[in-house]
Coordinates of C-alpha atoms and ligand atoms in Angstrom, one line a residue:
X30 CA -40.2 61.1 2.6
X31 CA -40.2 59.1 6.2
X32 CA -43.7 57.1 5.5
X33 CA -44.6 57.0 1.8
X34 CA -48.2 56.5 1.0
X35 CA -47.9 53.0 -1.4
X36 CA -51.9 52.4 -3.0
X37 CA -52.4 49.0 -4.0
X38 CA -54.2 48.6 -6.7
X39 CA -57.8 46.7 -5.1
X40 CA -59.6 45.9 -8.2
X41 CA -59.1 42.0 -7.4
X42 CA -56.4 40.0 -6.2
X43 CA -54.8 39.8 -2.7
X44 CA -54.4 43.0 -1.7
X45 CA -54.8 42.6 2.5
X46 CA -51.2 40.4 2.3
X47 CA -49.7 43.3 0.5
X48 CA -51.2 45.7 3.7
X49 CA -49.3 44.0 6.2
X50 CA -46.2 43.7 4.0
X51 CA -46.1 47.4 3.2
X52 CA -46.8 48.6 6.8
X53 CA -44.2 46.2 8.3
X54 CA -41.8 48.0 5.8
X55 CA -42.3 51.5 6.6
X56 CA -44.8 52.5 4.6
X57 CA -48.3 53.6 4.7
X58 CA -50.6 51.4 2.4
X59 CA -54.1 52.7 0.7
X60 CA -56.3 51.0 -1.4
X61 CA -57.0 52.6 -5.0
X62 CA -59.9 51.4 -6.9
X63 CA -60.9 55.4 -8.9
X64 CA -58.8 57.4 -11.2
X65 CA -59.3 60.1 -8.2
X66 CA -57.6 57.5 -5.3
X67 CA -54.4 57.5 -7.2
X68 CA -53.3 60.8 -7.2
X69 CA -53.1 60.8 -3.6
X70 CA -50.1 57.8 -3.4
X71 CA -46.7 58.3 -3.9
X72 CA -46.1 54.5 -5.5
X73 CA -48.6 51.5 -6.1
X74 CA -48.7 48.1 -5.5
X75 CA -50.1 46.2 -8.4
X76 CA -51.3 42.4 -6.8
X77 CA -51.0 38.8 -7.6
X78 CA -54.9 37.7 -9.0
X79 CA -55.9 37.0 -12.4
X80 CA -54.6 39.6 -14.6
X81 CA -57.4 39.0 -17.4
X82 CA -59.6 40.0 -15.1
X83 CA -57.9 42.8 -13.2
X84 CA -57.0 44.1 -17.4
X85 CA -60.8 44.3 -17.8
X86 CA -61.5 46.0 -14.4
X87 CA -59.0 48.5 -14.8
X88 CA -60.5 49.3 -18.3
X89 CA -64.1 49.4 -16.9
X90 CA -63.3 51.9 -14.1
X91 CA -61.1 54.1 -16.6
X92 CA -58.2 53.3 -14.6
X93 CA -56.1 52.1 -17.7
X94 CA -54.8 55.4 -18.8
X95 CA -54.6 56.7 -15.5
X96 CA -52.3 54.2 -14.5
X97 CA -50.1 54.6 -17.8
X98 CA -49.9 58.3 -17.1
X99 CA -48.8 58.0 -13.4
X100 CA -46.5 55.2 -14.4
X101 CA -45.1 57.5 -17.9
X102 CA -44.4 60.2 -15.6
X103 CA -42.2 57.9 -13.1
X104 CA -44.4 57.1 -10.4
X105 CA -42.9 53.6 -8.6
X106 CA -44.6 50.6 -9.0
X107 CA -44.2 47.0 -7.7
X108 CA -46.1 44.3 -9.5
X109 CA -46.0 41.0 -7.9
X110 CA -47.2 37.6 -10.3
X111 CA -50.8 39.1 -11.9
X112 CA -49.2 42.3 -11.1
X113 CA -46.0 41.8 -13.0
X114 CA -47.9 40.8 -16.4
X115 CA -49.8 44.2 -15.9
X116 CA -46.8 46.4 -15.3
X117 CA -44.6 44.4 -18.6
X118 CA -44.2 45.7 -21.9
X119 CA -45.7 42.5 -23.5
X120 CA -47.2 39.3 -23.0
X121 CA -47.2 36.2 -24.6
X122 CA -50.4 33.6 -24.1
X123 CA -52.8 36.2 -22.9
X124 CA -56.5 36.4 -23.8
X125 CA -58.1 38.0 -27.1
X126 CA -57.1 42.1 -26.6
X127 CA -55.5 41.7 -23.0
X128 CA -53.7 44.4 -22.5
X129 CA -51.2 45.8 -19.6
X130 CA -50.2 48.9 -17.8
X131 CA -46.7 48.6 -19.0
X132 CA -43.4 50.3 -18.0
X133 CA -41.1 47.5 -17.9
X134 CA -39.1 46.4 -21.0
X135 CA -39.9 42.8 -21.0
X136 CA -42.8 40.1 -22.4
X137 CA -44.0 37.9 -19.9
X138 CA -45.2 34.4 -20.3
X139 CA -49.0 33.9 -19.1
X140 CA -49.0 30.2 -16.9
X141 CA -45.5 29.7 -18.1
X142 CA -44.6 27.2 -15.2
X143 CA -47.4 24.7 -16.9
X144 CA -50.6 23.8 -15.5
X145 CA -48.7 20.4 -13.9
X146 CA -47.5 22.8 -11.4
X147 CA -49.8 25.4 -11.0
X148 CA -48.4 26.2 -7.3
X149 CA -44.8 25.8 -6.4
X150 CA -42.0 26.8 -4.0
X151 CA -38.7 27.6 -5.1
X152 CA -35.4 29.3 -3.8
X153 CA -35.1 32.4 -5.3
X154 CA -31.4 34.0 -4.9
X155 CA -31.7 37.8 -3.8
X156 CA -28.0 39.6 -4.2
X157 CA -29.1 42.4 -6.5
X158 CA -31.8 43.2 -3.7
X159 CA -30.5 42.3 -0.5
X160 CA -27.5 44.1 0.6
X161 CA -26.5 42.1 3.3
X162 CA -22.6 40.5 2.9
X163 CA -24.4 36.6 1.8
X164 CA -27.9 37.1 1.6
X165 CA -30.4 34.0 2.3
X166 CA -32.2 33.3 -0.8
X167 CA -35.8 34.0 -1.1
X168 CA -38.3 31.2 -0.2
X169 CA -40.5 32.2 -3.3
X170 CA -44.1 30.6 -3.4
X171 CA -45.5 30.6 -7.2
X172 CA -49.2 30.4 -8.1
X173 CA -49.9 29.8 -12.3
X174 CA -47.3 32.3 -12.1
X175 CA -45.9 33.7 -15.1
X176 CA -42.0 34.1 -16.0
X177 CA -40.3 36.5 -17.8
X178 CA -39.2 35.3 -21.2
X179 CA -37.1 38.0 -23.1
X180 CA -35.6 41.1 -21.4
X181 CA -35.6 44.0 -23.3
X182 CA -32.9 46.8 -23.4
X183 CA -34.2 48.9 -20.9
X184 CA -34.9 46.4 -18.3
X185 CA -32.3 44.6 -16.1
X186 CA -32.9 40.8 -14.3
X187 CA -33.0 40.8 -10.9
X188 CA -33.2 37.2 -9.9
X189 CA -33.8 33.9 -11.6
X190 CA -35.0 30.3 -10.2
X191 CA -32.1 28.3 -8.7
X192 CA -32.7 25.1 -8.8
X193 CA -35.6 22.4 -10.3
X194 CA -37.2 21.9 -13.8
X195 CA -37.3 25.8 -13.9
X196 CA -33.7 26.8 -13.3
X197 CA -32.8 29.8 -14.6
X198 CA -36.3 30.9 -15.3
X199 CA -36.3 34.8 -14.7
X200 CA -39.1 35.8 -11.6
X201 CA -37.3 39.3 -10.5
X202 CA -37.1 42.2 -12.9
X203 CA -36.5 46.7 -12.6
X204 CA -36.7 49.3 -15.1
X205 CA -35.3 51.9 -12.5
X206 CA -38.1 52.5 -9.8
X207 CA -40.7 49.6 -11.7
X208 CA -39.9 46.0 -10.1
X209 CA -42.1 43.0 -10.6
X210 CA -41.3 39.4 -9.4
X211 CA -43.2 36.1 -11.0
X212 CA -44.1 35.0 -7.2
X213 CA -45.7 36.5 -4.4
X214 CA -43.4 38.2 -1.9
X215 CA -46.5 39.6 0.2
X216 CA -47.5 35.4 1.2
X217 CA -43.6 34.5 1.8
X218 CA -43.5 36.3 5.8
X219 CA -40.5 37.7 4.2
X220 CA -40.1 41.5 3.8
X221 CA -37.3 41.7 2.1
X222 CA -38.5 42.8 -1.1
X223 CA -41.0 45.0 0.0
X224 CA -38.2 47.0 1.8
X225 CA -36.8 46.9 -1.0
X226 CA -39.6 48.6 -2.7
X227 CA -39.6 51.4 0.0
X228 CA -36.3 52.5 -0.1
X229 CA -37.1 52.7 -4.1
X230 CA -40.2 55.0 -3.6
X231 CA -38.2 56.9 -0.3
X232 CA -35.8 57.7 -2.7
X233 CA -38.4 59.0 -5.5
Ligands
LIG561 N1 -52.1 33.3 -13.9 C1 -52.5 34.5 -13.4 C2 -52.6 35.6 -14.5 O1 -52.5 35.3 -15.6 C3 -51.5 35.1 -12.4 C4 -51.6 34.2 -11.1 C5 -51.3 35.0 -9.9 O2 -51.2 36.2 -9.8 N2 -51.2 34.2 -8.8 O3 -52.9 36.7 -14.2

């Protein structure tokens, strides 16, 4: 596969960020808003937004089971922030009934980082991701960004917060071709991750 098609999902959320990310890296992004608009993409991009309200658009456009399917039978997906609550296996300090996509063996924590710091920057260490002999660490940029707060079996962590009142805070998690990270790669002009992602789906 030399140009995987990658949908994002375009209920809500930024979604034009994760374009430019996606093409930069190789592949070729679509927006998917209809059951019908997913079968056509080999991975998806699930967004940063507000994932109460991308749970309840999802559910109106009978996307929900859709996107459990496509997921169950091993389609790649990258949730980022919003996204990552909707692709974890539970979450704590959601809203009455929320409920998620799922796929990754891990409960997330709605708003963990507080609302005294609603928006943050943090150095994010990357050597499961980056290859490179001493990778930089990732200049990660948090909005009421959730964090991961138990890992489950099947999961594995892929990066925590370095340094600050949330050191050690899990923000980068896989469940083989699933990733999700707390903060939004698609705002940090780095494309690391989202290469990352690629190669993931290239190898699919
Ligand atoms: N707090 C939001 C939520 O619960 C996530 C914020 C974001 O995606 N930037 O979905």
């Amino acid at each position: 596969m030399s140009e995987p098609t990658i949908g994002i999902l375009a209920l809500q959320g930024d979604v034009r960020e994760h374009h430019r990310m996606l093409t930069e890296s190789g592949a070729k992004p679509v927006n998917v808003r209809r059951p019908e608009e997913l079968l056509g993409v080999d991975a998806l991009v699930v967004p940063g937004g507000e994932s109460t309200t991308m749970f309840k658009l999802a559910a109106a456009f009978d996307l929900l089971e859709p996107l459990r399917k496509r997921v169950a039978a091993g389609m790649p997906a990258f949730g980022t922030c919003a996204g990552m609550i909707m692709l974890a296996d539970r979450i704590q300090d959601g809203i009455e009934g929320q409920q998620t996509v799922g796929g990754i063996d891990v409960t997330v924590r709605r708003n963990a980082f507080g609302r005294q710091v609603d928006s943050f920057e943090a150095d994010v260490p990357l050597d499961a991701i980056d290859p490179s002999p001493q990778p930089q660490p990732y200049h990660a940029v948090f909005i009421r960004a959730p964090w991961v707060e138990s890992v489950g079996s099947g999961a594995e962590v892929l990066a925590r917060v370095a340094s600050g009142p949330a050191a050690g805070r899990i923000v980068a998690v896989r469940q083989g071709r699933l990733l999700a990270t707390a903060f939004h790669p698609e705002l940090a002009g780095d494309a690391r991750i989202h290469r990352f992602f690629v190669e993931l789906v290239k190898e699919a």
